[in-house]
Amino acid sequence: MRVLAFLLSSCFSLSTAFYFHAGEREEKCIIEDIPSDTLITGTFKIQQWDMGRQDFLESAPGLGLFVTVTTYNEEVLLSKLYGPQGTFYFTSHSPGEHIICLESNSTRLVSFGGSKLLAQRIHLDIRVGEHDLDAAIAQAKDKVNEVSFKLEHLIEQIEQIVKEQNYQRDREENFRMTSEDTNSNVLWWAFAQTLIFISVGIFQMKYLKDFFIAKKLV
């Protein structure tokens, strides 16, 4: 498993879109930090490298993408094989970091000059706590329903922001408590070291005094 060199944070970011390159059956993972009971929607598309055009094709028929979503407690929330483009969903059961791994099922490795090239470009759009607004509007039969869908979508976004604020507030409180405990432990350790040094000093002075008396040097 290869983790991408960045951490996706969901705080106040309802949508994250990017792309990356992957080789033959190379698994790459991202980490999403999300609160509990939150819907995550991921939309992806695979582009295949064309040696003739020296560019990525718009589509990659015959390819597939294996999506696995796990928590750090090794709980599997999603494990499914999709086509070259599609959408996956999952809901978090507990707050914390979730690992989203993507792996192409391609065995058509591109090689040039004896070296292996990255054969696919994977586009990924992750939306946190959002439902598909465009599909709902498309099904609306009049302006009233359209406005109603937009209003419901806005309310969902507000609720998601409040949920993320509460989650970040809890994390901040836990971090503050950990910091206070660490500072308290450091203070007590410094106090214990001081007592040890004083005790050692008193013992050494008494030992030297008794030694000098025994040798009749004083």
mmCIF file of C-alpha atoms in Angstrom:
data_model
loop_
_atom_site.group_PDB
_atom_site.id
_atom_site.type_symbol
_atom_site.label_atom_id
_atom_site.label_comp_id
_atom_site.label_asym_id
_atom_site.label_seq_id
_atom_site.Cartn_x
_atom_site.Cartn_y
_atom_site.Cartn_z
ATOM 1 C CA MET A 1 0.000 0.000 0.000
ATOM 2 C CA ARG A 2 1.326 3.409 -0.917
ATOM 3 C CA VAL A 3 -0.076 6.444 0.856
ATOM 4 C CA LEU A 4 -0.177 9.664 -1.111
ATOM 5 C CA ALA A 5 2.009 12.399 0.241
ATOM 6 C CA PHE A 6 -0.789 14.476 1.697
ATOM 7 C CA LEU A 7 -3.521 14.242 4.298
ATOM 8 C CA LEU A 8 -7.011 15.276 3.285
ATOM 9 C CA SER A 9 -8.795 17.118 6.042
ATOM 10 C CA SER A 10 -12.549 17.435 5.848
ATOM 11 C CA CYS A 11 -12.801 20.397 8.185
ATOM 12 C CA PHE A 12 -14.730 23.166 6.368
ATOM 13 C CA SER A 13 -13.957 21.510 3.031
ATOM 14 C CA LEU A 14 -17.033 19.811 1.624
ATOM 15 C CA SER A 15 -15.359 18.858 -1.639
ATOM 16 C CA THR A 16 -11.809 17.865 -2.622
ATOM 17 C CA ALA A 17 -10.912 17.192 -6.261
ATOM 18 C CA PHE A 18 -7.515 16.119 -7.598
ATOM 19 C CA TYR A 19 -5.819 13.528 -9.810
ATOM 20 C CA PHE A 20 -2.760 11.309 -9.512
ATOM 21 C CA HIS A 21 -0.836 8.785 -11.615
ATOM 22 C CA ALA A 22 -0.618 5.068 -10.916
ATOM 23 C CA GLY A 23 1.145 2.110 -12.449
ATOM 24 C CA GLU A 24 0.066 -1.458 -13.064
ATOM 25 C CA ARG A 25 -1.989 -2.730 -10.101
ATOM 26 C CA GLU A 26 -0.408 -0.083 -7.902
ATOM 27 C CA GLU A 27 -2.457 0.713 -4.817
ATOM 28 C CA LYS A 28 -2.520 4.283 -3.590
ATOM 29 C CA CYS A 29 -4.321 5.506 -0.510
ATOM 30 C CA ILE A 30 -5.487 8.790 0.928
ATOM 31 C CA ILE A 31 -6.484 9.600 4.497
ATOM 32 C CA GLU A 32 -9.694 11.482 5.217
ATOM 33 C CA ASP A 33 -10.337 12.774 8.723
ATOM 34 C CA ILE A 34 -14.106 12.934 9.185
ATOM 35 C CA PRO A 35 -16.657 12.997 12.024
ATOM 36 C CA SER A 36 -19.020 10.132 12.742
ATOM 37 C CA ASP A 37 -22.279 9.457 10.860
ATOM 38 C CA THR A 38 -21.086 11.385 7.816
ATOM 39 C CA LEU A 39 -21.833 10.469 4.204
ATOM 40 C CA ILE A 40 -18.800 10.394 1.913
ATOM 41 C CA THR A 41 -19.260 10.450 -1.859
ATOM 42 C CA GLY A 42 -16.373 9.741 -4.207
ATOM 43 C CA THR A 43 -16.495 10.210 -7.973
ATOM 44 C CA PHE A 44 -13.615 8.875 -10.076
ATOM 45 C CA LYS A 45 -12.467 8.424 -13.668
ATOM 46 C CA ILE A 46 -9.499 6.481 -15.075
ATOM 47 C CA GLN A 47 -7.555 7.716 -18.103
ATOM 48 C CA GLN A 48 -5.275 5.279 -19.983
ATOM 49 C CA TRP A 49 -1.937 6.334 -21.457
ATOM 50 C CA ASP A 50 -1.772 6.142 -25.254
ATOM 51 C CA MET A 51 1.736 5.531 -26.606
ATOM 52 C CA GLY A 52 0.722 6.622 -30.096
ATOM 53 C CA ARG A 53 -0.713 9.985 -29.060
ATOM 54 C CA GLN A 54 1.712 10.380 -26.161
ATOM 55 C CA ASP A 55 -1.185 11.521 -24.021
ATOM 56 C CA PHE A 56 -3.904 10.190 -21.762
ATOM 57 C CA LEU A 57 -7.143 9.091 -23.403
ATOM 58 C CA GLU A 58 -10.419 10.567 -22.224
ATOM 59 C CA SER A 59 -11.751 7.124 -21.366
ATOM 60 C CA ALA A 60 -10.308 3.743 -20.471
ATOM 61 C CA PRO A 61 -12.741 1.011 -21.568
ATOM 62 C CA GLY A 62 -12.068 -2.387 -20.079
ATOM 63 C CA LEU A 63 -10.302 -1.021 -17.014
ATOM 64 C CA GLY A 64 -11.656 -1.112 -13.493
ATOM 65 C CA LEU A 65 -10.920 0.413 -10.121
ATOM 66 C CA PHE A 66 -10.957 -1.516 -6.866
ATOM 67 C CA VAL A 67 -11.993 0.755 -3.974
ATOM 68 C CA THR A 68 -11.357 -0.181 -0.346
ATOM 69 C CA VAL A 69 -12.288 1.978 2.635
ATOM 70 C CA THR A 70 -11.071 1.056 6.123
ATOM 71 C CA THR A 71 -10.643 2.697 9.502
ATOM 72 C CA TYR A 72 -7.518 2.606 11.658
ATOM 73 C CA ASN A 73 -9.316 -0.053 13.693
ATOM 74 C CA GLU A 74 -9.206 -2.178 10.501
ATOM 75 C CA GLU A 75 -12.971 -2.005 10.082
ATOM 76 C CA VAL A 76 -13.837 -2.412 6.393
ATOM 77 C CA LEU A 77 -16.536 0.027 5.306
ATOM 78 C CA LEU A 78 -16.314 -0.593 1.558
ATOM 79 C CA SER A 79 -14.592 -3.107 -0.709
ATOM 80 C CA LYS A 80 -15.841 -3.187 -4.286
ATOM 81 C CA LEU A 81 -14.673 -3.320 -7.894
ATOM 82 C CA TYR A 82 -16.012 -0.564 -10.181
ATOM 83 C CA GLY A 83 -15.672 0.264 -13.857
ATOM 84 C CA PRO A 84 -13.400 2.894 -15.436
ATOM 85 C CA GLN A 85 -15.551 5.644 -13.968
ATOM 86 C CA GLY A 86 -18.255 5.798 -11.360
ATOM 87 C CA THR A 87 -19.266 6.871 -7.872
ATOM 88 C CA PHE A 88 -18.870 5.173 -4.513
ATOM 89 C CA TYR A 89 -20.504 5.931 -1.178
ATOM 90 C CA PHE A 90 -19.859 5.088 2.446
ATOM 91 C CA THR A 91 -20.890 6.389 5.859
ATOM 92 C CA SER A 92 -18.487 6.779 8.756
ATOM 93 C CA HIS A 93 -19.480 4.946 11.934
ATOM 94 C CA SER A 94 -16.986 6.629 14.241
ATOM 95 C CA PRO A 95 -14.955 9.857 14.132
ATOM 96 C CA GLY A 96 -11.329 9.776 13.057
ATOM 97 C CA GLU A 97 -9.127 9.042 10.085
ATOM 98 C CA HIS A 98 -10.437 6.805 7.301
ATOM 99 C CA ILE A 99 -8.176 5.222 4.676
ATOM 100 C CA ILE A 100 -9.441 5.221 1.082
ATOM 101 C CA CYS A 101 -7.385 2.947 -1.184
ATOM 102 C CA LEU A 102 -7.646 2.810 -4.978
ATOM 103 C CA GLU A 103 -6.131 0.135 -7.199
ATOM 104 C CA SER A 104 -6.518 -0.341 -10.931
ATOM 105 C CA ASN A 105 -7.118 -3.868 -12.219
ATOM 106 C CA SER A 106 -5.038 -3.170 -15.342
ATOM 107 C CA THR A 107 -2.407 -5.692 -16.421
ATOM 108 C CA ARG A 108 -1.452 -3.772 -19.524
ATOM 109 C CA LEU A 109 1.755 -2.212 -18.294
ATOM 110 C CA VAL A 110 3.265 0.472 -20.481
ATOM 111 C CA SER A 111 7.032 0.147 -20.974
ATOM 112 C CA PHE A 112 9.476 2.307 -22.873
ATOM 113 C CA GLY A 113 13.201 1.746 -23.168
ATOM 114 C CA GLY A 114 13.103 -1.032 -20.605
ATOM 115 C CA SER A 115 11.588 1.240 -17.949
ATOM 116 C CA LYS A 116 8.076 1.023 -16.558
ATOM 117 C CA LEU A 117 5.802 4.026 -16.915
ATOM 118 C CA LEU A 118 2.771 5.144 -14.972
ATOM 119 C CA ALA A 119 -0.007 3.841 -17.174
ATOM 120 C CA GLN A 120 -3.087 5.512 -15.701
ATOM 121 C CA ARG A 121 -4.244 8.872 -14.476
ATOM 122 C CA ILE A 122 -6.981 8.658 -11.853
ATOM 123 C CA HIS A 123 -9.252 11.629 -11.223
ATOM 124 C CA LEU A 124 -10.953 11.664 -7.827
ATOM 125 C CA ASP A 125 -13.533 14.017 -6.367
ATOM 126 C CA ILE A 126 -14.441 13.441 -2.708
ATOM 127 C CA ARG A 127 -17.464 15.179 -1.225
ATOM 128 C CA VAL A 128 -18.071 15.117 2.518
ATOM 129 C CA GLY A 129 -21.617 15.136 3.859
ATOM 130 C CA GLU A 130 -23.201 16.011 0.523
ATOM 131 C CA HIS A 131 -25.929 14.444 -1.562
ATOM 132 C CA ASP A 132 -26.091 14.757 -5.332
ATOM 133 C CA LEU A 133 -27.830 18.100 -5.789
ATOM 134 C CA ASP A 134 -27.747 18.078 -9.609
ATOM 135 C CA ALA A 135 -29.630 14.767 -9.809
ATOM 136 C CA ALA A 136 -32.276 16.011 -7.386
ATOM 137 C CA ILE A 137 -32.748 19.236 -9.361
ATOM 138 C CA ALA A 138 -32.998 17.260 -12.613
ATOM 139 C CA GLN A 139 -35.871 15.293 -11.133
ATOM 140 C CA ALA A 140 -37.663 18.422 -9.963
ATOM 141 C CA LYS A 141 -40.773 19.086 -12.018
ATOM 142 C CA ASP A 142 -41.160 22.763 -11.193
ATOM 143 C CA LYS A 143 -39.329 25.726 -9.728
ATOM 144 C CA VAL A 144 -40.850 25.171 -6.289
ATOM 145 C CA ASN A 145 -39.332 21.704 -6.039
ATOM 146 C CA GLU A 146 -36.045 22.981 -7.384
ATOM 147 C CA VAL A 147 -35.878 25.708 -4.742
ATOM 148 C CA SER A 148 -36.922 23.192 -2.114
ATOM 149 C CA PHE A 149 -34.083 20.821 -3.106
ATOM 150 C CA LYS A 150 -31.586 23.675 -3.024
ATOM 151 C CA LEU A 151 -32.824 24.754 0.399
ATOM 152 C CA GLU A 152 -32.564 21.203 1.744
ATOM 153 C CA HIS A 153 -29.072 20.958 0.308
ATOM 154 C CA LEU A 154 -28.087 24.217 2.002
ATOM 155 C CA ILE A 155 -29.466 22.971 5.323
ATOM 156 C CA GLU A 156 -27.452 19.738 4.942
ATOM 157 C CA GLN A 157 -24.297 21.774 4.338
ATOM 158 C CA ILE A 158 -24.953 23.890 7.434
ATOM 159 C CA GLU A 159 -25.577 20.785 9.536
ATOM 160 C CA GLN A 160 -22.363 19.240 8.204
ATOM 161 C CA ILE A 161 -20.362 22.364 9.064
ATOM 162 C CA VAL A 162 -21.815 22.355 12.591
ATOM 163 C CA LYS A 163 -20.980 18.638 12.938
ATOM 164 C CA GLU A 164 -17.410 19.250 11.791
ATOM 165 C CA GLN A 165 -17.071 22.210 14.155
ATOM 166 C CA ASN A 166 -18.184 20.025 17.064
ATOM 167 C CA TYR A 167 -15.767 17.300 15.973
ATOM 168 C CA GLN A 168 -12.853 19.715 15.772
ATOM 169 C CA ARG A 169 -13.854 21.187 19.144
ATOM 170 C CA ASP A 170 -13.738 17.711 20.697
ATOM 171 C CA ARG A 171 -10.337 17.067 19.126
ATOM 172 C CA GLU A 172 -9.065 20.396 20.436
ATOM 173 C CA GLU A 173 -10.333 19.571 23.925
ATOM 174 C CA ASN A 174 -8.686 16.141 23.861
ATOM 175 C CA PHE A 175 -5.439 17.688 22.655
ATOM 176 C CA ARG A 176 -5.604 20.331 25.388
ATOM 177 C CA MET A 177 -6.174 17.680 28.061
ATOM 178 C CA THR A 178 -3.254 15.642 26.722
ATOM 179 C CA SER A 179 -1.023 18.735 26.742
ATOM 180 C CA GLU A 180 -2.039 19.597 30.311
ATOM 181 C CA ASP A 181 -1.346 16.026 31.464
ATOM 182 C CA THR A 182 2.051 16.100 29.753
ATOM 183 C CA ASN A 183 2.935 19.450 31.327
ATOM 184 C CA SER A 184 1.842 18.147 34.734
ATOM 185 C CA ASN A 185 3.974 15.011 34.330
ATOM 186 C CA VAL A 186 6.971 17.106 33.291
ATOM 187 C CA LEU A 187 6.523 19.334 36.357
ATOM 188 C CA TRP A 188 6.335 16.380 38.737
ATOM 189 C CA TRP A 189 9.351 14.741 37.080
ATOM 190 C CA ALA A 190 11.364 17.953 37.474
ATOM 191 C CA PHE A 191 10.311 18.105 41.144
ATOM 192 C CA ALA A 192 11.332 14.451 41.632
ATOM 193 C CA GLN A 193 14.705 15.099 39.967
ATOM 194 C CA THR A 194 15.318 18.037 42.303
ATOM 195 C CA LEU A 195 14.571 15.881 45.366
ATOM 196 C CA ILE A 196 16.883 13.162 44.065
ATOM 197 C CA PHE A 197 19.724 15.641 43.496
ATOM 198 C CA ILE A 198 19.270 17.155 46.969
ATOM 199 C CA SER A 199 19.149 13.708 48.573
ATOM 200 C CA VAL A 200 22.287 12.600 46.720
ATOM 201 C CA GLY A 201 24.062 15.815 47.716
ATOM 202 C CA ILE A 202 23.149 15.388 51.411
ATOM 203 C CA PHE A 203 24.252 11.743 51.309
ATOM 204 C CA GLN A 204 27.577 12.624 49.709
ATOM 205 C CA MET A 205 28.259 15.392 52.242
ATOM 206 C CA LYS A 206 27.429 13.078 55.167
ATOM 207 C CA TYR A 207 29.572 10.287 53.673
ATOM 208 C CA LEU A 208 32.557 12.599 53.199
ATOM 209 C CA LYS A 209 32.151 13.982 56.714
ATOM 210 C CA ASP A 210 32.080 10.490 58.224
ATOM 211 C CA PHE A 211 35.101 9.523 56.085
ATOM 212 C CA PHE A 212 37.150 12.488 57.229
ATOM 213 C CA ILE A 213 36.193 11.833 60.887
ATOM 214 C CA ALA A 214 37.101 8.162 60.547
ATOM 215 C CA LYS A 215 40.510 9.099 59.083
ATOM 216 C CA LYS A 216 40.935 11.763 61.776
ATOM 217 C CA LEU A 217 41.403 14.415 59.135
ATOM 218 C CA VAL A 218 39.059 16.799 60.937
#
